[in-house]
């Protein structure tokens, strides 16, 4: 019998300003045999499951994930190389990769689609709660070859074991509890898995409650951030038949949350998602076909924006997806696979403030990926062809005249990539890749026409938009050194040039919520709240521009002391420069230069981590940006960890405090 117990307490950072409230650890435990531990191989962007990966991929798992868990996915991943947070209050945060967000960053669940409405608006949170995450892989740079045009900027792949892929004998599980912080978080999650060697099952559940964030009076926001409380709960059950050459299984997951939107004091979002997933694989076929894998899913998503007790705008997204991959046997120097992928979903908005019509989208694709390995060299290349069909129901289904007549657009897009990895010696490797990717406009970029109150904008799409095209170059080098092999460093640089980058740009026009022009002035244009309150909104249009994004990512971990205790120094830094070349101005909402330094001391069961995070001033903003430049900030964080080892059992306790200096910090 093995027992694995996880205790945790966390003080997440605030969007506007942080309180350094510390926390104490919480509750108890669960039971039994720990499942077989699998070899950890990066899955995302690595279809042949090789131990050497060409693409720049970062992994967050284990104790590091426990420490980084926030209330949103974006907050949890922010600080990873090249990754920031969209930061629409404490309850809505989507990952931003190298300055790209929305439908340029693909959020996946076990490599499958996760249909929601987080891509449509910054105040819509992804339907993934960090308490339910076991492992995250982040692919920085184009992932369009394997995952479609909406991965043109990167991929976030949430990996769990809700459908067991390996035989399990016995039963085991984890329990986590965390509480405290500036939002008075009370969070719990539990997981149990078991099996008899042929049938394996999984069950998990979570619950989280927070109150309005407490902030320093110097932030000018009062004692608490208004309407920032939340409640979330959910879970999943799954099972699989496992056999010598593969597995087949199914899972059912549910997610519910209700949270306040800080842009509007009386508006809350009541969100629900239900998802059924099927997956299976058979390998060692002993012919030209080495293995076949299949996954598919069906998602039903809905959220209602409540104005007090009254129902406002409603959003629904019902979709299904499938993916089939066939790996062929070694053919001369080539190892590789081919695949097909399909997705279809219907998105609907109902209410006076609906800014997009009812739409249906269907994507179908074929792709291929090949590798050649020779001595110290590994060369990869591939191609993808995809057809996108996006249809608008127009005014017919909603009764909103401004949506016009029903129409349909079709886009044929393609992607190509090539990469190389060269091992200079056992300690040094160099990687390089180039990708030519295309992305078809999505439904809101084509058909939006209405007030978007949460973001204080009147949004207009353009049915004449052409597909977005990008050429991306990525170069990286990695070192390992030291007698213990505990020191390493990575450095990467990237450049991404876009033709017809689809940007949401502000015009000189103001509209009321009915779309009428010639309205009175918006007043104080430095305040999003004043624009919302006036119900007179600046117009933003989706337009194609030429754009360039360049930058670097660097990280290092150096073992300073190895005995009788360990002392490690960790350093990270990244920068993205994003330029609208058509209008000779920066693109909006780009994280500034960031760097962090952390020291990790470990002796026996105890560990102490101290960290300094710095974000430089972001003055590179468009000329008509509503809020202008963002000031620099420096935050000091600390954590104490204690690992308890018992016979056939282990537990992790930690106490963490963010922003010990109680500093005010704004997100760009």
CSV table of C-alpha atoms in Angstrom, one decimal, residues 232-637:
chain,number,residue,atom,x,y,z
A,232,UNK,CA,-15.4,26.7,-9.6
A,233,UNK,CA,-16.0,23.0,-9.4
A,234,UNK,CA,-15.7,20.0,-11.7
A,235,UNK,CA,-14.3,16.6,-12.2
A,236,UNK,CA,-14.1,13.6,-14.5
A,237,UNK,CA,-14.4,9.8,-14.7
A,238,UNK,CA,-12.7,7.6,-17.2
A,239,UNK,CA,-11.8,4.0,-17.9
A,240,UNK,CA,-9.7,2.0,-20.4
A,241,UNK,CA,-9.1,-1.5,-21.4
A,242,UNK,CA,-5.3,-2.0,-21.7
A,243,UNK,CA,-3.5,-4.8,-23.5
A,244,UNK,CA,0.0,-5.7,-24.6
A,245,UNK,CA,-0.2,-3.6,-27.8
A,246,UNK,CA,-2.3,-0.7,-26.7
A,247,UNK,CA,-5.4,0.6,-25.1
A,248,UNK,CA,-8.9,1.9,-25.7
A,249,UNK,CA,-10.9,4.1,-23.3
A,250,UNK,CA,-13.4,6.9,-22.7
A,251,UNK,CA,-13.9,9.7,-20.2
A,252,UNK,CA,-16.6,12.1,-19.2
A,253,UNK,CA,-15.7,15.5,-17.7
A,254,UNK,CA,-17.7,18.4,-16.2
A,255,UNK,CA,-16.7,21.9,-15.4
A,256,UNK,CA,-18.7,24.7,-13.7
A,257,UNK,CA,-17.7,28.2,-12.7
A,258,UNK,CA,-19.3,31.5,-11.7
A,259,UNK,CA,-17.1,34.5,-11.4
A,260,UNK,CA,-17.3,38.3,-11.4
A,261,UNK,CA,-16.0,40.4,-14.3
A,262,UNK,CA,-14.0,43.3,-12.8
A,263,UNK,CA,-14.8,45.6,-15.8
A,264,UNK,CA,-18.5,45.7,-14.7
A,265,UNK,CA,-19.5,45.8,-11.1
A,266,UNK,CA,-22.8,43.9,-11.4
A,267,UNK,CA,-22.0,41.3,-14.1
A,268,UNK,CA,-21.1,37.7,-13.4
A,269,UNK,CA,-20.4,34.9,-15.8
A,270,UNK,CA,-22.1,31.5,-15.1
A,271,UNK,CA,-20.2,29.0,-17.2
A,272,UNK,CA,-20.6,25.2,-17.8
A,273,UNK,CA,-18.9,22.7,-20.0
A,274,UNK,CA,-19.5,19.0,-20.5
A,275,UNK,CA,-17.1,16.9,-22.6
A,276,UNK,CA,-17.0,13.2,-23.7
A,277,UNK,CA,-13.7,11.9,-25.0
A,278,UNK,CA,-12.7,8.7,-26.7
A,279,UNK,CA,-9.1,7.6,-27.4
A,280,UNK,CA,-7.3,4.4,-28.4
A,281,UNK,CA,-4.1,3.1,-29.8
A,282,UNK,CA,-2.7,-0.1,-31.2
A,283,UNK,CA,1.0,-0.6,-31.9
A,284,UNK,CA,3.5,-3.3,-32.9
A,285,UNK,CA,1.4,-4.2,-35.9
A,286,UNK,CA,4.4,-5.8,-37.7
A,287,UNK,CA,3.9,-4.4,-41.1
A,288,UNK,CA,4.4,-1.2,-43.0
A,289,UNK,CA,2.0,0.3,-40.5
A,290,UNK,CA,3.7,0.4,-37.1
A,291,UNK,CA,0.8,1.9,-35.0
A,292,UNK,CA,-2.5,3.6,-35.3
A,293,UNK,CA,-4.0,6.1,-32.8
A,294,UNK,CA,-7.5,7.6,-32.7
A,295,UNK,CA,-9.0,10.2,-30.5
A,296,UNK,CA,-12.3,12.0,-30.7
A,297,UNK,CA,-14.5,14.2,-28.5
A,298,UNK,CA,-17.8,16.0,-28.1
A,299,UNK,CA,-18.2,19.2,-26.2
A,300,UNK,CA,-21.2,21.2,-25.0
A,301,UNK,CA,-20.3,24.7,-23.7
A,302,UNK,CA,-22.6,27.4,-22.4
A,303,UNK,CA,-22.2,30.6,-20.4
A,304,UNK,CA,-24.6,33.3,-19.3
A,305,UNK,CA,-23.7,36.8,-18.4
A,306,UNK,CA,-25.9,37.8,-15.5
A,307,UNK,CA,-26.6,41.5,-14.9
A,308,UNK,CA,-27.5,41.3,-11.2
A,309,UNK,CA,-30.2,38.6,-11.3
A,310,UNK,CA,-31.2,39.3,-14.9
A,311,UNK,CA,-30.0,37.1,-17.8
A,312,UNK,CA,-28.0,39.2,-20.3
A,313,UNK,CA,-26.0,37.8,-23.2
A,314,UNK,CA,-25.8,34.0,-23.6
A,315,UNK,CA,-23.0,32.2,-25.4
A,316,UNK,CA,-23.0,28.5,-26.5
A,317,UNK,CA,-20.4,26.5,-28.3
A,318,UNK,CA,-21.2,22.9,-29.3
A,319,UNK,CA,-18.5,21.0,-31.1
A,320,UNK,CA,-16.9,17.7,-32.0
A,321,UNK,CA,-13.4,16.8,-33.1
A,322,UNK,CA,-11.4,13.7,-34.2
A,323,UNK,CA,-7.8,12.9,-35.0
A,324,UNK,CA,-6.3,9.8,-36.5
A,325,UNK,CA,-2.5,9.2,-36.7
A,326,UNK,CA,-0.8,6.4,-38.6
A,327,UNK,CA,2.8,5.8,-37.9
A,328,UNK,CA,4.7,3.9,-40.6
A,329,UNK,CA,7.6,1.5,-40.1
A,330,UNK,CA,11.1,2.6,-40.9
A,331,UNK,CA,11.5,3.2,-44.6
A,332,UNK,CA,15.1,3.6,-45.4
A,333,UNK,CA,16.3,6.7,-43.5
A,334,UNK,CA,12.7,7.9,-42.9
A,335,UNK,CA,10.6,7.5,-39.7
A,336,UNK,CA,7.3,9.3,-39.7
A,337,UNK,CA,3.5,9.4,-39.7
A,338,UNK,CA,0.5,10.7,-41.6
A,339,UNK,CA,-2.8,11.9,-40.1
A,340,UNK,CA,-6.2,13.4,-40.6
A,341,UNK,CA,-8.0,15.8,-38.4
A,342,UNK,CA,-11.5,17.3,-38.3
A,343,UNK,CA,-13.4,19.8,-36.2
A,344,UNK,CA,-16.8,21.2,-36.4
A,345,UNK,CA,-18.6,23.5,-34.0
A,346,UNK,CA,-21.6,25.9,-33.8
A,347,UNK,CA,-21.2,29.1,-31.9
A,348,UNK,CA,-24.2,31.2,-30.9
A,349,UNK,CA,-24.8,34.4,-29.0
A,350,UNK,CA,-28.2,35.5,-27.8
A,351,UNK,CA,-28.9,38.9,-26.3
A,352,UNK,CA,-29.0,42.6,-27.0
A,353,UNK,CA,-25.2,42.9,-26.5
A,354,UNK,CA,-24.3,40.0,-28.8
A,355,UNK,CA,-21.5,41.2,-31.0
A,356,UNK,CA,-21.2,38.1,-33.2
A,357,UNK,CA,-24.0,36.3,-35.1
A,358,UNK,CA,-24.7,32.5,-34.9
A,359,UNK,CA,-22.0,30.8,-36.8
A,360,UNK,CA,-20.9,27.3,-37.8
A,361,UNK,CA,-17.3,26.3,-38.5
A,362,UNK,CA,-15.9,23.2,-40.1
A,363,UNK,CA,-12.2,22.4,-40.4
A,364,UNK,CA,-10.7,19.4,-42.2
A,365,UNK,CA,-7.0,18.6,-42.6
A,366,UNK,CA,-4.4,16.1,-43.7
A,367,UNK,CA,-0.8,16.2,-42.5
A,368,UNK,CA,2.5,14.3,-42.6
A,369,UNK,CA,5.6,14.4,-40.6
A,370,UNK,CA,9.0,12.7,-41.2
A,371,UNK,CA,12.3,12.4,-39.5
A,372,UNK,CA,15.8,11.4,-40.5
A,373,UNK,CA,18.4,10.5,-37.9
A,374,UNK,CA,22.1,10.2,-38.8
A,375,UNK,CA,24.8,10.1,-36.1
A,376,UNK,CA,24.7,13.5,-34.3
A,377,UNK,CA,22.0,14.9,-36.7
A,378,UNK,CA,18.3,14.8,-36.6
A,379,UNK,CA,16.3,16.4,-39.4
A,380,UNK,CA,12.5,16.8,-39.4
A,381,UNK,CA,10.0,18.1,-41.9
A,382,UNK,CA,6.4,18.0,-42.7
A,383,UNK,CA,3.3,19.5,-44.4
A,384,UNK,CA,-0.3,20.2,-43.7
A,385,UNK,CA,-3.3,21.0,-46.0
A,386,UNK,CA,-6.5,22.3,-44.4
A,387,UNK,CA,-9.9,23.6,-45.5
A,388,UNK,CA,-11.9,26.0,-43.3
A,389,UNK,CA,-15.6,26.7,-43.9
A,390,UNK,CA,-17.2,29.4,-41.7
A,391,UNK,CA,-20.9,30.2,-42.2
A,392,UNK,CA,-22.9,33.0,-40.6
A,393,UNK,CA,-26.6,32.7,-40.0
A,394,UNK,CA,-26.8,36.5,-40.2
A,395,UNK,CA,-29.8,38.3,-38.8
A,396,UNK,CA,-32.1,35.3,-39.4
A,397,UNK,CA,-31.5,33.4,-36.2
A,398,UNK,CA,-30.9,36.3,-33.8
A,399,UNK,CA,-33.3,38.9,-35.1
A,400,UNK,CA,-30.4,41.5,-34.9
A,401,UNK,CA,-30.5,43.4,-38.2
A,402,UNK,CA,-26.9,44.6,-38.1
A,403,UNK,CA,-25.7,41.0,-38.7
A,404,UNK,CA,-27.1,41.2,-42.3
A,405,UNK,CA,-27.7,38.3,-44.6
A,406,UNK,CA,-26.5,34.7,-44.1
A,407,UNK,CA,-23.2,34.0,-45.8
A,408,UNK,CA,-20.3,31.5,-45.9
A,409,UNK,CA,-16.6,31.8,-46.5
A,410,UNK,CA,-14.1,29.1,-47.4
A,411,UNK,CA,-10.4,29.1,-46.9
A,412,UNK,CA,-7.8,26.7,-48.1
A,413,UNK,CA,-4.6,27.0,-46.0
A,414,UNK,CA,-1.4,25.1,-45.9
A,415,UNK,CA,1.7,24.9,-43.6
A,416,UNK,CA,5.2,23.6,-44.1
A,417,UNK,CA,8.1,23.2,-41.7
A,418,UNK,CA,11.6,21.9,-41.4
A,419,UNK,CA,13.9,21.6,-38.4
A,420,UNK,CA,17.3,20.3,-37.5
A,421,UNK,CA,19.0,19.2,-34.3
A,422,UNK,CA,22.7,18.8,-34.0
A,423,UNK,CA,24.5,17.3,-31.0
A,424,UNK,CA,27.9,18.9,-30.8
A,425,UNK,CA,28.8,16.6,-28.0
A,426,UNK,CA,27.2,14.9,-25.0
A,427,UNK,CA,26.7,18.3,-23.3
A,428,UNK,CA,25.8,20.7,-26.1
A,429,UNK,CA,23.1,20.7,-28.8
A,430,UNK,CA,21.9,23.2,-31.4
A,431,UNK,CA,18.5,23.4,-32.9
A,432,UNK,CA,17.0,25.4,-35.8
A,433,UNK,CA,13.6,25.4,-37.5
A,434,UNK,CA,11.7,27.3,-40.2
A,435,UNK,CA,8.0,27.3,-40.8
A,436,UNK,CA,5.7,28.7,-43.3
A,437,UNK,CA,2.2,28.7,-41.8
A,438,UNK,CA,-1.3,30.0,-42.8
A,439,UNK,CA,-4.4,30.7,-40.7
A,440,UNK,CA,-7.8,31.3,-42.1
A,441,UNK,CA,-9.8,34.1,-40.4
A,442,UNK,CA,-12.1,32.8,-37.7
A,443,UNK,CA,-15.8,33.6,-37.2
A,444,UNK,CA,-15.6,36.7,-35.1
A,445,UNK,CA,-12.8,38.3,-37.3
A,446,UNK,CA,-15.2,37.9,-40.3
A,447,UNK,CA,-18.6,38.6,-38.8
A,448,UNK,CA,-18.3,40.6,-35.6
A,449,UNK,CA,-20.6,43.6,-35.5
A,450,UNK,CA,-21.7,44.9,-32.1
A,451,UNK,CA,-20.9,46.3,-28.7
A,452,UNK,CA,-18.3,44.4,-26.6
A,453,UNK,CA,-19.0,46.1,-23.2
A,454,UNK,CA,-16.5,44.1,-21.2
A,455,UNK,CA,-13.6,45.3,-23.3
A,456,UNK,CA,-15.1,48.8,-24.0
A,457,UNK,CA,-15.1,48.4,-27.7
A,458,UNK,CA,-17.5,48.3,-30.7
A,459,UNK,CA,-16.1,45.4,-32.8
A,460,UNK,CA,-16.4,45.1,-36.5
A,461,UNK,CA,-15.3,42.1,-38.6
A,462,UNK,CA,-14.5,42.1,-42.3
A,463,UNK,CA,-15.9,39.3,-44.6
A,464,UNK,CA,-13.2,40.2,-47.2
A,465,UNK,CA,-10.3,39.3,-45.0
A,466,UNK,CA,-7.7,37.0,-46.5
A,467,UNK,CA,-5.9,34.2,-44.8
A,468,UNK,CA,-3.0,35.2,-42.4
A,469,UNK,CA,0.5,34.0,-43.5
A,470,UNK,CA,3.6,33.8,-41.4
A,471,UNK,CA,7.2,32.8,-41.9
A,472,UNK,CA,8.9,31.9,-38.6
A,473,UNK,CA,12.6,31.2,-37.8
A,474,UNK,CA,13.7,29.7,-34.5
A,475,UNK,CA,17.3,29.1,-33.4
A,476,UNK,CA,18.4,27.6,-30.1
A,477,UNK,CA,21.3,26.2,-28.2
A,478,UNK,CA,21.3,24.1,-25.0
A,479,UNK,CA,24.2,23.2,-22.6
A,480,UNK,CA,24.6,20.9,-19.7
A,481,UNK,CA,27.7,20.8,-17.5
A,482,UNK,CA,29.1,20.0,-14.0
A,483,UNK,CA,30.1,16.7,-12.4
A,484,UNK,CA,26.6,16.1,-11.2
A,485,UNK,CA,25.0,17.2,-14.5
A,486,UNK,CA,22.7,19.5,-12.5
A,487,UNK,CA,23.7,22.7,-14.4
A,488,UNK,CA,22.1,23.6,-17.7
A,489,UNK,CA,21.3,26.6,-19.8
A,490,UNK,CA,19.1,27.3,-22.9
A,491,UNK,CA,19.1,30.3,-25.2
A,492,UNK,CA,16.7,30.8,-28.1
A,493,UNK,CA,16.0,33.6,-30.6
A,494,UNK,CA,13.0,33.8,-32.9
A,495,UNK,CA,11.7,36.0,-35.7
A,496,UNK,CA,8.2,35.8,-37.2
A,497,UNK,CA,7.1,37.8,-40.2
A,498,UNK,CA,3.4,38.1,-41.0
A,499,UNK,CA,1.7,39.0,-44.2
A,500,UNK,CA,-1.9,40.1,-43.6
A,501,UNK,CA,-1.7,39.8,-39.8
A,502,UNK,CA,-5.3,40.2,-38.7
A,503,UNK,CA,-5.2,42.9,-36.1
A,504,UNK,CA,-8.0,44.5,-34.1
A,505,UNK,CA,-7.3,48.2,-34.6
A,506,UNK,CA,-9.0,51.2,-33.2
A,507,UNK,CA,-10.5,53.7,-35.7
A,508,UNK,CA,-11.5,57.3,-35.2
A,509,UNK,CA,-15.2,56.5,-35.0
A,510,UNK,CA,-17.4,56.3,-31.9
A,511,UNK,CA,-20.6,54.3,-31.8
A,512,UNK,CA,-23.4,53.7,-29.3
A,513,UNK,CA,-24.5,50.2,-28.4
A,514,UNK,CA,-26.9,50.1,-31.3
A,515,UNK,CA,-24.1,50.8,-33.8
A,516,UNK,CA,-25.1,54.4,-34.5
A,517,UNK,CA,-22.3,56.8,-35.4
A,518,UNK,CA,-22.2,60.6,-34.9
A,519,UNK,CA,-22.7,60.1,-31.1
A,520,UNK,CA,-21.4,62.4,-28.4
A,521,UNK,CA,-17.8,62.2,-27.3
A,522,UNK,CA,-16.7,59.3,-25.1
A,523,UNK,CA,-15.3,61.7,-22.4
A,524,UNK,CA,-12.3,60.5,-20.4
A,525,UNK,CA,-10.6,58.2,-22.9
A,526,UNK,CA,-8.0,57.0,-20.4
A,527,UNK,CA,-10.6,55.0,-18.4
A,528,UNK,CA,-12.1,51.8,-19.7
A,529,UNK,CA,-14.7,52.1,-16.9
A,530,UNK,CA,-15.9,55.6,-18.2
A,531,UNK,CA,-16.3,54.3,-21.7
A,532,UNK,CA,-18.4,51.3,-20.4
A,533,UNK,CA,-20.5,53.5,-18.2
A,534,UNK,CA,-21.3,56.0,-21.0
A,535,UNK,CA,-22.4,53.1,-23.4
A,536,UNK,CA,-20.6,55.1,-26.1
A,537,UNK,CA,-17.8,52.9,-27.4
A,538,UNK,CA,-14.8,53.5,-29.7
A,539,UNK,CA,-14.9,51.4,-32.9
A,540,UNK,CA,-12.3,48.6,-33.4
A,541,UNK,CA,-12.0,46.9,-36.7
A,542,UNK,CA,-10.3,43.6,-37.8
A,543,UNK,CA,-7.8,44.6,-40.5
A,544,UNK,CA,-5.0,42.9,-42.3
A,545,UNK,CA,-1.6,44.5,-41.7
A,546,UNK,CA,2.0,43.5,-42.1
A,547,UNK,CA,3.7,42.6,-38.8
A,548,UNK,CA,7.0,41.4,-37.4
A,549,UNK,CA,7.6,39.8,-34.0
A,550,UNK,CA,11.2,39.1,-32.8
A,551,UNK,CA,12.7,38.2,-29.5
A,552,UNK,CA,14.7,35.9,-27.3
A,553,UNK,CA,14.2,33.4,-24.4
A,554,UNK,CA,16.9,32.4,-22.0
A,555,UNK,CA,17.0,30.2,-18.9
A,556,UNK,CA,19.7,28.6,-16.8
A,557,UNK,CA,20.0,26.5,-13.6
A,558,UNK,CA,23.4,26.4,-11.9
A,559,UNK,CA,24.3,24.0,-9.1
A,560,UNK,CA,26.4,26.1,-6.7
A,561,UNK,CA,26.7,23.6,-3.9
A,562,UNK,CA,26.2,19.9,-4.1
A,563,UNK,CA,27.1,18.6,-0.6
A,564,UNK,CA,26.2,18.4,2.3
A,565,UNK,CA,23.2,20.5,1.1
A,566,UNK,CA,22.3,21.7,-2.4
A,567,UNK,CA,22.1,25.3,-3.5
A,568,UNK,CA,20.8,26.1,-7.0
A,569,UNK,CA,20.6,29.4,-8.8
A,570,UNK,CA,17.9,29.8,-11.5
A,571,UNK,CA,17.6,32.6,-14.0
A,572,UNK,CA,15.1,33.4,-16.7
A,573,UNK,CA,14.6,36.2,-19.2
A,574,UNK,CA,12.5,36.9,-22.3
A,575,UNK,CA,11.6,39.7,-24.6
A,576,UNK,CA,9.2,40.1,-27.5
A,577,UNK,CA,9.2,43.1,-29.9
A,578,UNK,CA,6.0,43.3,-32.0
A,579,UNK,CA,5.6,45.8,-34.8
A,580,UNK,CA,2.7,46.8,-37.0
A,581,UNK,CA,4.8,47.5,-40.1
A,582,UNK,CA,1.8,48.9,-42.1
A,583,UNK,CA,1.2,51.7,-39.6
A,584,UNK,CA,4.8,51.9,-38.2
A,585,UNK,CA,3.7,51.4,-34.6
A,586,UNK,CA,3.9,48.6,-31.9
A,587,UNK,CA,1.3,46.0,-31.7
A,588,UNK,CA,-0.8,46.2,-28.5
A,589,UNK,CA,-0.8,44.1,-25.3
A,590,UNK,CA,2.9,42.9,-25.5
A,591,UNK,CA,4.7,41.9,-22.4
A,592,UNK,CA,7.9,43.9,-21.8
A,593,UNK,CA,11.4,42.7,-21.1
A,594,UNK,CA,11.2,40.3,-18.1
A,595,UNK,CA,13.8,38.6,-16.0
A,596,UNK,CA,13.8,36.7,-12.8
A,597,UNK,CA,16.4,35.2,-10.4
A,598,UNK,CA,15.7,32.5,-7.9
A,599,UNK,CA,17.8,30.7,-5.3
A,600,UNK,CA,16.7,27.2,-4.1
A,601,UNK,CA,18.2,25.8,-1.0
A,602,UNK,CA,17.5,22.1,-0.1
A,603,UNK,CA,18.6,20.1,2.9
A,604,UNK,CA,17.0,16.8,3.8
A,605,UNK,CA,13.2,17.2,3.8
A,606,UNK,CA,13.4,21.0,3.8
A,607,UNK,CA,13.6,23.4,0.9
A,608,UNK,CA,13.6,27.2,0.7
A,609,UNK,CA,13.0,29.2,-2.5
A,610,UNK,CA,13.4,32.9,-2.9
A,611,UNK,CA,12.7,34.7,-6.1
A,612,UNK,CA,12.9,38.2,-7.6
A,613,UNK,CA,10.8,39.0,-10.7
A,614,UNK,CA,11.2,42.2,-12.7
A,615,UNK,CA,9.2,43.5,-15.6
A,616,UNK,CA,10.5,46.6,-17.4
A,617,UNK,CA,8.4,49.5,-18.4
A,618,UNK,CA,6.3,48.9,-21.5
A,619,UNK,CA,6.2,52.1,-23.4
A,620,UNK,CA,5.9,50.5,-26.8
A,621,UNK,CA,2.2,50.8,-27.3
A,622,UNK,CA,0.0,52.1,-30.2
A,623,UNK,CA,-0.5,55.8,-30.4
A,624,UNK,CA,-4.2,55.5,-29.6
A,625,UNK,CA,-3.9,52.9,-26.8
A,626,UNK,CA,-6.5,53.5,-24.2
A,627,UNK,CA,-4.2,53.1,-21.1
A,628,UNK,CA,-0.8,54.0,-22.5
A,629,UNK,CA,2.5,52.9,-21.1
A,630,UNK,CA,2.8,50.4,-18.2
A,631,UNK,CA,5.2,51.1,-15.4
A,632,UNK,CA,8.0,48.7,-14.4
A,633,UNK,CA,7.7,46.6,-11.3
A,634,UNK,CA,9.8,44.3,-9.2
A,635,UNK,CA,8.2,41.5,-7.0
A,636,UNK,CA,9.9,39.4,-4.3
A,637,UNK,CA,8.4,35.9,-3.6
